[in-house]
Tab-separated table of C-alpha atoms in Angstrom:
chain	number	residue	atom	x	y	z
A	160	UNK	CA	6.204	21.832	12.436
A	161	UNK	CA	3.227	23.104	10.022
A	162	UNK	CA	-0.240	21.973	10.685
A	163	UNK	CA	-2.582	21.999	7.439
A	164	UNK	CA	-6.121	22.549	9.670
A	165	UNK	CA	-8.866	22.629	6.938
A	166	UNK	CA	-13.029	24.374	7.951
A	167	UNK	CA	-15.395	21.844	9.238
A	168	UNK	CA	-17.223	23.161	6.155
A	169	UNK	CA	-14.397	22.411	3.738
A	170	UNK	CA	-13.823	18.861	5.354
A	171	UNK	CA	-17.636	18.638	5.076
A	172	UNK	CA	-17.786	19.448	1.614
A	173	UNK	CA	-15.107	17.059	0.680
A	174	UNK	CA	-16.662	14.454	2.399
A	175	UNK	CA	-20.567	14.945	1.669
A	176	UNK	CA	-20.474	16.851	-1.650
A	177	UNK	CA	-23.210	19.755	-2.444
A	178	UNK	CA	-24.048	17.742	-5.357
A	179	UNK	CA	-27.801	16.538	-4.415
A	180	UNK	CA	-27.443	13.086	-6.021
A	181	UNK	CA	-24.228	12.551	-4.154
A	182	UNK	CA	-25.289	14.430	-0.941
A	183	UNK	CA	-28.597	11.708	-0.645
A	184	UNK	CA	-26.214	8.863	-1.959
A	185	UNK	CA	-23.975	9.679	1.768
A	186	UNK	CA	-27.521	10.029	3.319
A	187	UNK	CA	-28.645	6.318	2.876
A	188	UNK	CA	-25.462	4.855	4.255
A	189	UNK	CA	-25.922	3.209	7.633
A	190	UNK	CA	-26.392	5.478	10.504
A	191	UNK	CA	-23.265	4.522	12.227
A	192	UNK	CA	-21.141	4.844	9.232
A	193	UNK	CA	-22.366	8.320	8.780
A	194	UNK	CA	-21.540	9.275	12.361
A	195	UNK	CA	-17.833	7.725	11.476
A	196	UNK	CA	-17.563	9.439	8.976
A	197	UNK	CA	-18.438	12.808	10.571
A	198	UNK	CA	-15.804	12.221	12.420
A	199	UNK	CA	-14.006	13.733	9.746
A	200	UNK	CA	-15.418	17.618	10.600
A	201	UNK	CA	-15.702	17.256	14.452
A	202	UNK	CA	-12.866	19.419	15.498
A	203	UNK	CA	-12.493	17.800	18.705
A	204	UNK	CA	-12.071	14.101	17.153
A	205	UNK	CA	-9.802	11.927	18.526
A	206	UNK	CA	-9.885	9.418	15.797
A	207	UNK	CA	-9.000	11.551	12.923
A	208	UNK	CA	-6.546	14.587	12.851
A	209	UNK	CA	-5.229	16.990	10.913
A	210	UNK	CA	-2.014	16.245	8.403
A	211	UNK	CA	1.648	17.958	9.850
A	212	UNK	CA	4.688	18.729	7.997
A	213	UNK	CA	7.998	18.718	9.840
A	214	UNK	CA	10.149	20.072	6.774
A	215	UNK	CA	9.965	21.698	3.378
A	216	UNK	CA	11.252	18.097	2.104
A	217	UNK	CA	7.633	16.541	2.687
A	218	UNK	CA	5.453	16.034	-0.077
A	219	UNK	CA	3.199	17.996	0.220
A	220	UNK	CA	5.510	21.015	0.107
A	221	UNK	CA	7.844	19.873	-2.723
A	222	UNK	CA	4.897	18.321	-4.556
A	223	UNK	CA	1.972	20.691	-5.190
A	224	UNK	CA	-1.187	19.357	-6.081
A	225	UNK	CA	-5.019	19.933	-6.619
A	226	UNK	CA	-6.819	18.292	-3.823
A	227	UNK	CA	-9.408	15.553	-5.058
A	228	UNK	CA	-12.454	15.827	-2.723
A	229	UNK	CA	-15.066	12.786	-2.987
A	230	UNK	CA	-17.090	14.625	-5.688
A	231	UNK	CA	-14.289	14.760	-7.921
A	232	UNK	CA	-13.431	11.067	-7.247
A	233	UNK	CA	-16.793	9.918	-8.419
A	234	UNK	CA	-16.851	11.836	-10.964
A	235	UNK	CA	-13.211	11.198	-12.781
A	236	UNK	CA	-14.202	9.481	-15.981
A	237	UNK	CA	-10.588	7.675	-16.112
A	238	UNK	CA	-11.498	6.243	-12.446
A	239	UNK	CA	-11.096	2.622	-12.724
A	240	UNK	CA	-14.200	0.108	-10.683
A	241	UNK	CA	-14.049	-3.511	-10.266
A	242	UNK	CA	-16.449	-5.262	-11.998
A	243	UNK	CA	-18.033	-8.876	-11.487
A	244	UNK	CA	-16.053	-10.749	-14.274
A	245	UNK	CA	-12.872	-7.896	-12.350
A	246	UNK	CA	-12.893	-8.570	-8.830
A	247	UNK	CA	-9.695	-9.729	-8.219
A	248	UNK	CA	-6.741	-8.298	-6.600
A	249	UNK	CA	-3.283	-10.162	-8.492
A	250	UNK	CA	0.214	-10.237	-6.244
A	251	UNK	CA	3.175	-11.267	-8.408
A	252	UNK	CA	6.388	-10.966	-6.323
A	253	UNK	CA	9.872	-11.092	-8.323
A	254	UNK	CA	12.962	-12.635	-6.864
A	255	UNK	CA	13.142	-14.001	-3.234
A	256	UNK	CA	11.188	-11.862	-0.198
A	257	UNK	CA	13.258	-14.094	2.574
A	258	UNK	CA	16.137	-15.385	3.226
A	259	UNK	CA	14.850	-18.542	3.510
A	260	UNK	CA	11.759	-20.272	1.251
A	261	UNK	CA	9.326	-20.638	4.013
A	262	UNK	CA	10.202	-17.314	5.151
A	263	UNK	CA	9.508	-15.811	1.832
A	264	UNK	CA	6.321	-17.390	1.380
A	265	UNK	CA	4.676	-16.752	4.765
A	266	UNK	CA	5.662	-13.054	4.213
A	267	UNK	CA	3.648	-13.287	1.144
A	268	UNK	CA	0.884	-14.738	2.720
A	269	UNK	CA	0.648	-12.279	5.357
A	270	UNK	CA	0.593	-9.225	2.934
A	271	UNK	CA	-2.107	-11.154	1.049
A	272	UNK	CA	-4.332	-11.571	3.757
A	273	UNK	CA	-3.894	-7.840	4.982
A	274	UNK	CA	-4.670	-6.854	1.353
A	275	UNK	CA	-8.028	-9.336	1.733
A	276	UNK	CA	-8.762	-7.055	4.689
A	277	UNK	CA	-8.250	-3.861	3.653
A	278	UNK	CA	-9.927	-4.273	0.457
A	279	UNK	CA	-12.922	-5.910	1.382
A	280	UNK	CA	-15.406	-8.104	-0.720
A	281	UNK	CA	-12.421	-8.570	-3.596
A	282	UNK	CA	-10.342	-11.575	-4.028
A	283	UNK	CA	-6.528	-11.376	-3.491
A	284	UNK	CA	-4.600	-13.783	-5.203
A	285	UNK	CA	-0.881	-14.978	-5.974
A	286	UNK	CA	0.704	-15.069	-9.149
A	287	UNK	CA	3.576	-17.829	-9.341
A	288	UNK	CA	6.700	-16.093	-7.829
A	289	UNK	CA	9.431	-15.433	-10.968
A	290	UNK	CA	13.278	-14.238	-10.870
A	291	UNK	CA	14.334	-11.178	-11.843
A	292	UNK	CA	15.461	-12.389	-15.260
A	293	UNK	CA	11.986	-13.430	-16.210
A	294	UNK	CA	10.682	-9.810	-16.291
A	295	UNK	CA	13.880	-8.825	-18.913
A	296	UNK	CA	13.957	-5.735	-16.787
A	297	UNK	CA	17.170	-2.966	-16.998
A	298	UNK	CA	19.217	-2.851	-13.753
A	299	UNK	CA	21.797	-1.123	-12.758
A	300	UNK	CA	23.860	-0.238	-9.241
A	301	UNK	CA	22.790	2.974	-7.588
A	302	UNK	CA	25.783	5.771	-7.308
A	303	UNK	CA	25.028	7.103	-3.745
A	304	UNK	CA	23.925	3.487	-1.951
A	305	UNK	CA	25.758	2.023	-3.513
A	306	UNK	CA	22.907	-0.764	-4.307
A	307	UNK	CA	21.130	-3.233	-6.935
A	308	UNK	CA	18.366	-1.630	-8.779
A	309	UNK	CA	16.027	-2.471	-11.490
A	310	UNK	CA	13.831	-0.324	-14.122
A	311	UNK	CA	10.211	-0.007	-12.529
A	312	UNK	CA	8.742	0.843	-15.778
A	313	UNK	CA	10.289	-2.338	-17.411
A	314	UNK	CA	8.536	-4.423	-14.679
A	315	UNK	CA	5.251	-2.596	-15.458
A	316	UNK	CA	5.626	-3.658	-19.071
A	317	UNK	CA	5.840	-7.204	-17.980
A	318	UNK	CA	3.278	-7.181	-15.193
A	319	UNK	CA	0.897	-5.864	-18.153
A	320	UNK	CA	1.178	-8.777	-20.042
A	321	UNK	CA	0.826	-11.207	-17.295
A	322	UNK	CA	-2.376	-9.560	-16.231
A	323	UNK	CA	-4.899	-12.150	-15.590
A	324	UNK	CA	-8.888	-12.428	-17.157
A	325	UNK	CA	-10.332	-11.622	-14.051
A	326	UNK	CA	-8.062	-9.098	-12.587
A	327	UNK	CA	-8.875	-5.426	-11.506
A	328	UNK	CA	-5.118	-5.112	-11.059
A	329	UNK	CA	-1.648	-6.524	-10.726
A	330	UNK	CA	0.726	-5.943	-8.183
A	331	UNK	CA	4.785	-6.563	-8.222
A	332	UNK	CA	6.364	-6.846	-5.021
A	333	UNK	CA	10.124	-6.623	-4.541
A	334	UNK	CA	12.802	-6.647	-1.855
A	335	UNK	CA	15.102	-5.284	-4.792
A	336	UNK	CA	15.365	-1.357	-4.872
A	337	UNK	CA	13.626	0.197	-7.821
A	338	UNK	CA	14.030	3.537	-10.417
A	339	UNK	CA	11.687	4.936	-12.373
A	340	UNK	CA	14.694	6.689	-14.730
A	341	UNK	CA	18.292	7.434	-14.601
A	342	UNK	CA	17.559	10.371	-13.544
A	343	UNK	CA	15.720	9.749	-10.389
A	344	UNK	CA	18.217	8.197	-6.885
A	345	UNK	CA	14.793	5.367	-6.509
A	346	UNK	CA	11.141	5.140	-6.245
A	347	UNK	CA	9.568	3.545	-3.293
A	348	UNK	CA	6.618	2.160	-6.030
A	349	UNK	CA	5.345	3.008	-9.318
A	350	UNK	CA	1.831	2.334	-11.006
A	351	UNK	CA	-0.010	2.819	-14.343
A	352	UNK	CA	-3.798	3.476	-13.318
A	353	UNK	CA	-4.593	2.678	-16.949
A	354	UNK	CA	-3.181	-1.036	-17.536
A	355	UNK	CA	-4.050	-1.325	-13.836
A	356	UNK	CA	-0.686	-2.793	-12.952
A	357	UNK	CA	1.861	-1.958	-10.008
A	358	UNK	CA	5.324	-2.488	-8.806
A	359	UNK	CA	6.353	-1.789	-5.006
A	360	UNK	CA	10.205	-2.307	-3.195
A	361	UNK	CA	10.045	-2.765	0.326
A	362	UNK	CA	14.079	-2.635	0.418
A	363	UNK	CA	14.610	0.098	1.905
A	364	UNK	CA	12.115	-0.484	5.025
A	365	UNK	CA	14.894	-2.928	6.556
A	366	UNK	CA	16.673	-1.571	9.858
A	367	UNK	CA	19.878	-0.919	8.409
A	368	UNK	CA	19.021	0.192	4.795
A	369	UNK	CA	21.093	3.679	5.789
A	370	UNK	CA	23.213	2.486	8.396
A	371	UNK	CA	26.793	2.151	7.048
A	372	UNK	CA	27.017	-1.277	7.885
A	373	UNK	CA	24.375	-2.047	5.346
A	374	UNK	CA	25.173	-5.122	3.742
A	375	UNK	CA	23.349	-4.745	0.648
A	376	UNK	CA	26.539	-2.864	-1.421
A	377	UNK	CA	27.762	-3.837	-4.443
A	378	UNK	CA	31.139	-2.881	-4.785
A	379	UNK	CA	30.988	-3.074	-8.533
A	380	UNK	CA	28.451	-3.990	-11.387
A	381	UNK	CA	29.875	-7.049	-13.416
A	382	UNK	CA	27.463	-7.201	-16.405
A	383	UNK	CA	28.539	-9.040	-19.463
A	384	UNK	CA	25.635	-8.470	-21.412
A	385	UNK	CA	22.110	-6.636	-20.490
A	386	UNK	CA	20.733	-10.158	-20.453
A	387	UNK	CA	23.415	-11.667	-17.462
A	388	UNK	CA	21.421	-11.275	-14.162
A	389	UNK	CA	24.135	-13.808	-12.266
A	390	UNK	CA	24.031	-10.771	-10.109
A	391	UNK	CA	20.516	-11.286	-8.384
A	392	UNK	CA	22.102	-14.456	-7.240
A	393	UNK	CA	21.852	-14.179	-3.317
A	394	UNK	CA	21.381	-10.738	-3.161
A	395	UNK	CA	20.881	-9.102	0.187
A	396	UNK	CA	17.396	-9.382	1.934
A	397	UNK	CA	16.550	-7.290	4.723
A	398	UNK	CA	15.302	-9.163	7.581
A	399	UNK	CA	11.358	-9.410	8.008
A	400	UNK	CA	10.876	-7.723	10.973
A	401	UNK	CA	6.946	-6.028	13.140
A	402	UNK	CA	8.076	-2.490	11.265
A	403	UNK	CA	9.145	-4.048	7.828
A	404	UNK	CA	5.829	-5.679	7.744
A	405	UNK	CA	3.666	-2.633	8.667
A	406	UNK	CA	5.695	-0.545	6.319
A	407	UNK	CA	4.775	-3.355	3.575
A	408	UNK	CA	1.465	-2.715	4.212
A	409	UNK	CA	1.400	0.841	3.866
A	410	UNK	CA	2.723	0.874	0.659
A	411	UNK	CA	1.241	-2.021	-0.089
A	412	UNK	CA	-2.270	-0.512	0.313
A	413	UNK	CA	-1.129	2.988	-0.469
A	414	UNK	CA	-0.094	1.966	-3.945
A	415	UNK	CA	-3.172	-0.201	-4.722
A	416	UNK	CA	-5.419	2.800	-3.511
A	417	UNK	CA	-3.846	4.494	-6.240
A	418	UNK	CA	-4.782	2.094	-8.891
A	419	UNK	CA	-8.721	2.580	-7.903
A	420	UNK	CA	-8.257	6.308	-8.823
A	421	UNK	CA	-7.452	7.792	-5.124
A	422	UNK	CA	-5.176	10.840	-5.489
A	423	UNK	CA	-2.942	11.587	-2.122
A	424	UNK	CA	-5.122	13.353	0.726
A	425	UNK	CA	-4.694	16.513	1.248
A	426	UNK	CA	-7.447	16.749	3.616
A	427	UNK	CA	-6.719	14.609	7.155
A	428	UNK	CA	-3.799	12.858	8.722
A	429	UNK	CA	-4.255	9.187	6.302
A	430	UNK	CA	-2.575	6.393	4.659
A	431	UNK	CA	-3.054	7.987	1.214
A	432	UNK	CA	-0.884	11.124	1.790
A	433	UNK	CA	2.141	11.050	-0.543
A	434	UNK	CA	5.742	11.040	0.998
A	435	UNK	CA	8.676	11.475	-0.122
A	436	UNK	CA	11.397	9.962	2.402
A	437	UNK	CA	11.153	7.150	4.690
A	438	UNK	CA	10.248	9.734	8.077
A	439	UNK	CA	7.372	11.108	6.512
A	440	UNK	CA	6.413	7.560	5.180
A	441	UNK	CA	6.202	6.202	8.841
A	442	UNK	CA	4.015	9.424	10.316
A	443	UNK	CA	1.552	8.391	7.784
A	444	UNK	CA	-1.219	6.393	9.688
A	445	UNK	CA	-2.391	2.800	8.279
A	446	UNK	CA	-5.771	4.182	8.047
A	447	UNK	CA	-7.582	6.013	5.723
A	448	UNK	CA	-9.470	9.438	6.433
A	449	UNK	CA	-13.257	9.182	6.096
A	450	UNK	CA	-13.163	11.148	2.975
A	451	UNK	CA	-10.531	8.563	1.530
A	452	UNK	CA	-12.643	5.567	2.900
A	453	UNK	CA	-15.488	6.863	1.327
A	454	UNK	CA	-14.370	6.855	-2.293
A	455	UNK	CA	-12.972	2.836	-1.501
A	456	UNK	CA	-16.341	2.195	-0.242
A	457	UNK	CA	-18.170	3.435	-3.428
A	458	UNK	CA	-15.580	1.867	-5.434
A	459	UNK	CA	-15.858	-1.638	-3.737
A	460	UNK	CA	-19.189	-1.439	-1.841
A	461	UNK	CA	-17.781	-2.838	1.700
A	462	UNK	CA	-19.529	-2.875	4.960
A	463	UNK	CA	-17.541	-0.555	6.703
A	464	UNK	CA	-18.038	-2.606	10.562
A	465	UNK	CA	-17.324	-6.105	8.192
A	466	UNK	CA	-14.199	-4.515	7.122
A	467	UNK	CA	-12.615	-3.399	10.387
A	468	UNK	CA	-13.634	-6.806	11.766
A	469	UNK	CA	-11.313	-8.074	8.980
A	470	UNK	CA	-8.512	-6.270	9.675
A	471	UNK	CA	-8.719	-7.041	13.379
A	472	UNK	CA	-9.105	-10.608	12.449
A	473	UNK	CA	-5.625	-10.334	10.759
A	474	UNK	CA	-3.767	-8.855	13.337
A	475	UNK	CA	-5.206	-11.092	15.752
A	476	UNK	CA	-4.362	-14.592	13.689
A	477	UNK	CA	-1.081	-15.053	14.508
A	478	UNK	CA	-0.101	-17.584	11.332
A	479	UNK	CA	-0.366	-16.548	7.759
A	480	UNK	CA	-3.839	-18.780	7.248
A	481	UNK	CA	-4.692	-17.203	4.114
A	482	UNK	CA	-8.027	-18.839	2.548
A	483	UNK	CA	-7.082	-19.876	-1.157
A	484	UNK	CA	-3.591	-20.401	-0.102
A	485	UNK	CA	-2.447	-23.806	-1.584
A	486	UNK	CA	-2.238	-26.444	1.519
A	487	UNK	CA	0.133	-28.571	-0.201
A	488	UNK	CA	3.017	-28.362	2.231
A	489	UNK	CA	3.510	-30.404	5.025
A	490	UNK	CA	2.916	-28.169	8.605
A	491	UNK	CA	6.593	-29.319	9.407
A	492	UNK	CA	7.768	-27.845	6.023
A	493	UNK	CA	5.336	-24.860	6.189
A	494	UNK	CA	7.548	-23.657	9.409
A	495	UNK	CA	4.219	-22.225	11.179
A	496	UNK	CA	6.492	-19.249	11.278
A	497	UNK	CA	4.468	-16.653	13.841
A	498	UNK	CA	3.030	-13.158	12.249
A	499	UNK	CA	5.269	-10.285	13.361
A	500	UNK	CA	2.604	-8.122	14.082
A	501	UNK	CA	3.531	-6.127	17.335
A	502	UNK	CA	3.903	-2.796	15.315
A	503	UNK	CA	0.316	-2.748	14.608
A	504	UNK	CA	-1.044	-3.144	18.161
A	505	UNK	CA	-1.820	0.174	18.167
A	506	UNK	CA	-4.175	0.363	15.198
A	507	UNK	CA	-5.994	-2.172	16.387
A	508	UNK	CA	-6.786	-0.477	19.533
A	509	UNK	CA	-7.924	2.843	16.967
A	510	UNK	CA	-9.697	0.193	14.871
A	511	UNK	CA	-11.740	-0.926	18.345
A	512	UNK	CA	-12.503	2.744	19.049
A	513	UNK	CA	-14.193	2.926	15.286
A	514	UNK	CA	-15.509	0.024	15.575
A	515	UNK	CA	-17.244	1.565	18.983
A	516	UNK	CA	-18.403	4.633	17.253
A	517	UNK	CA	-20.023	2.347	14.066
A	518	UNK	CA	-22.063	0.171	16.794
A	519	UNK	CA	-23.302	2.762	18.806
């Protein structure tokens, strides 16, 4: 195992800047979000630690990248902001997310109220769920799993269009595996920071995804035409399970973070670090590092302490109870199907100790 351990002068660099204007901006934030934040260059913190690698296969190895400290952030003129007439946060999913209705829409609700949370003071809202054949998307069966894909760029092109007046950006979410080329085996997500727009595949966070009972195989692609998607029809959905929603959420968040301009840390152990394989995608923490939560802040303007209230609030709330959500179902038909959220018991417990160090 390799441990990237960064100066407390290059962590405080990337955090604070040495740009004056910047360097005063960090110094009229609350008191107790500066000392979270400084968490960020105290070697001994126990809230924020360094990034490990456990084999030349991790990103950050097989990927090389410039670092983008907080300066850089600010100052990217392609960097994308909400605005007041753009404050809203679009989730379109395509094709079923459960194996049931109810199922699919409660998972839907609980990813939009953990995307409420995390991004703090903008609206989340969901787009009318559509079938695969309404996006006119290429597919195809993958040669090694053996398992229904479609083209992530194609769904980008039709996310694009269906971008809303009042939308900072719109997100595609898909229990159907996705490629970015024929080229490539998959792509856990894909996202054009220009048109704003997103597509994410949580199919291969199920518990058997690369077991060999999998039961997602297609023994063979039938395709009359490249307009016959008969093949979507009951396709295999992983059951939503604690660790299938956290690792939603990760990518979920990761993905979005993208969209407001934030490159993959390179800096502390944090939810934006890129990964390559599903191991390395579940060391990554639901959290971001302070240098990471500083450019969201700036980019959304959030009370840091109203924010991790949020997210406790969510993990807490056991039902869906997403405000905006339409209440037109009956509670019998709505299933008041319980939030599976015992894999994030543990965050909560590091959001309490933040929380701690923010009140002080």
């Amino acid at each position: 195992m390799q441990i990237i351990r960064h100066s407390e002068q290059t962590l405080k660099t990337a955090l604070i800047s040495k740009n004056p204007v910047l360097v005063s901006q960090y110094e009229k934030l609350d008191a107790g979000e500066q000392r979270l934040m400084n968490e960020a260059f105290q070697p001994a913190s126990d809230l924020f630690g360094p990034i490990t690698l456990h084999s030349p296969s991790d990103w950050i190895t097989s990927h090389p990248e410039a670092p983008q400290d907080f300066e850089q952030f600010f100052s990217d003129p392609y960097r994308k902001t909400p605005s007041p007439d753009k404050r809203s946060i679009y989730i379109q999913s395509i094709g079923s997310l459960g194996n049931t209705r109810i199922i699919s829409e409660e998972y839907i609700k609980w990813l939009t109220g953990y995307c409420k949370a995390y991004f703090y003071g903008l609206r989340v809202k969901l787009l009318e769920p559509v079938p695969v054949s309404a996006t006119k998307c290429s597919f195809r069966v993958n040669e090694n799993t053996q398992n229904l894909q479609i083209h992530a760029g194609d769904i980008l092109k039709f996310l694009k269009k269906k971008k809303p007046e009042d939308a900072f950006c719109v997100v595609g979410i898909t229990m159907i595996d996705l490629y970015p080329r024929d080229s490539w085996n998959f792509v856990f997500g894909q996202a054009s920071l220009t048109d704003g727009v997103g597509i994410f595949s949580f199919a291969r966070y199920g518990s058997d995804f690369y077991s060999m009972r999998y039961e997602g195989k297609v023994k063979k692609l039938k395709k009359t035409s490249s307009s016959d998607y008969s093949i979507f029809n009951n396709y295999y959905i992983p059951e939503i399970t604690s660790v299938l929603l956290l690792r939603s959420c990760k990518t979920l968040t990761h993905e979005i973070g993208h969209i407001f301009g934030l490159r993959h840390c390179q800096w502390l152990a944090c939810l934006m670090q890129g990964s390559n394989h599903l191991e390395e995608a579940d060391r990554r923490p639901l959290n971001l590092c302070p240098i990471c939560l500083r450019k969201l802040q700036c980019a959304i303007g959030f009370n840091i302490i109203e924010r991790y209230k949020a997210l406790v609030r969510w993990i807490d709330d056991e039902s869906s109870d997403t405000p905006g959500a339409t209440p037109e179902h009956s509670r019998e038909d709505n299933g008041n199907l319980p939030k599976p959220v015992e894999a994030f018991k543990e965050w909560k417990e590091w959001i309490i100790k933040c929380l701690a160090v923010l009140q002080k």
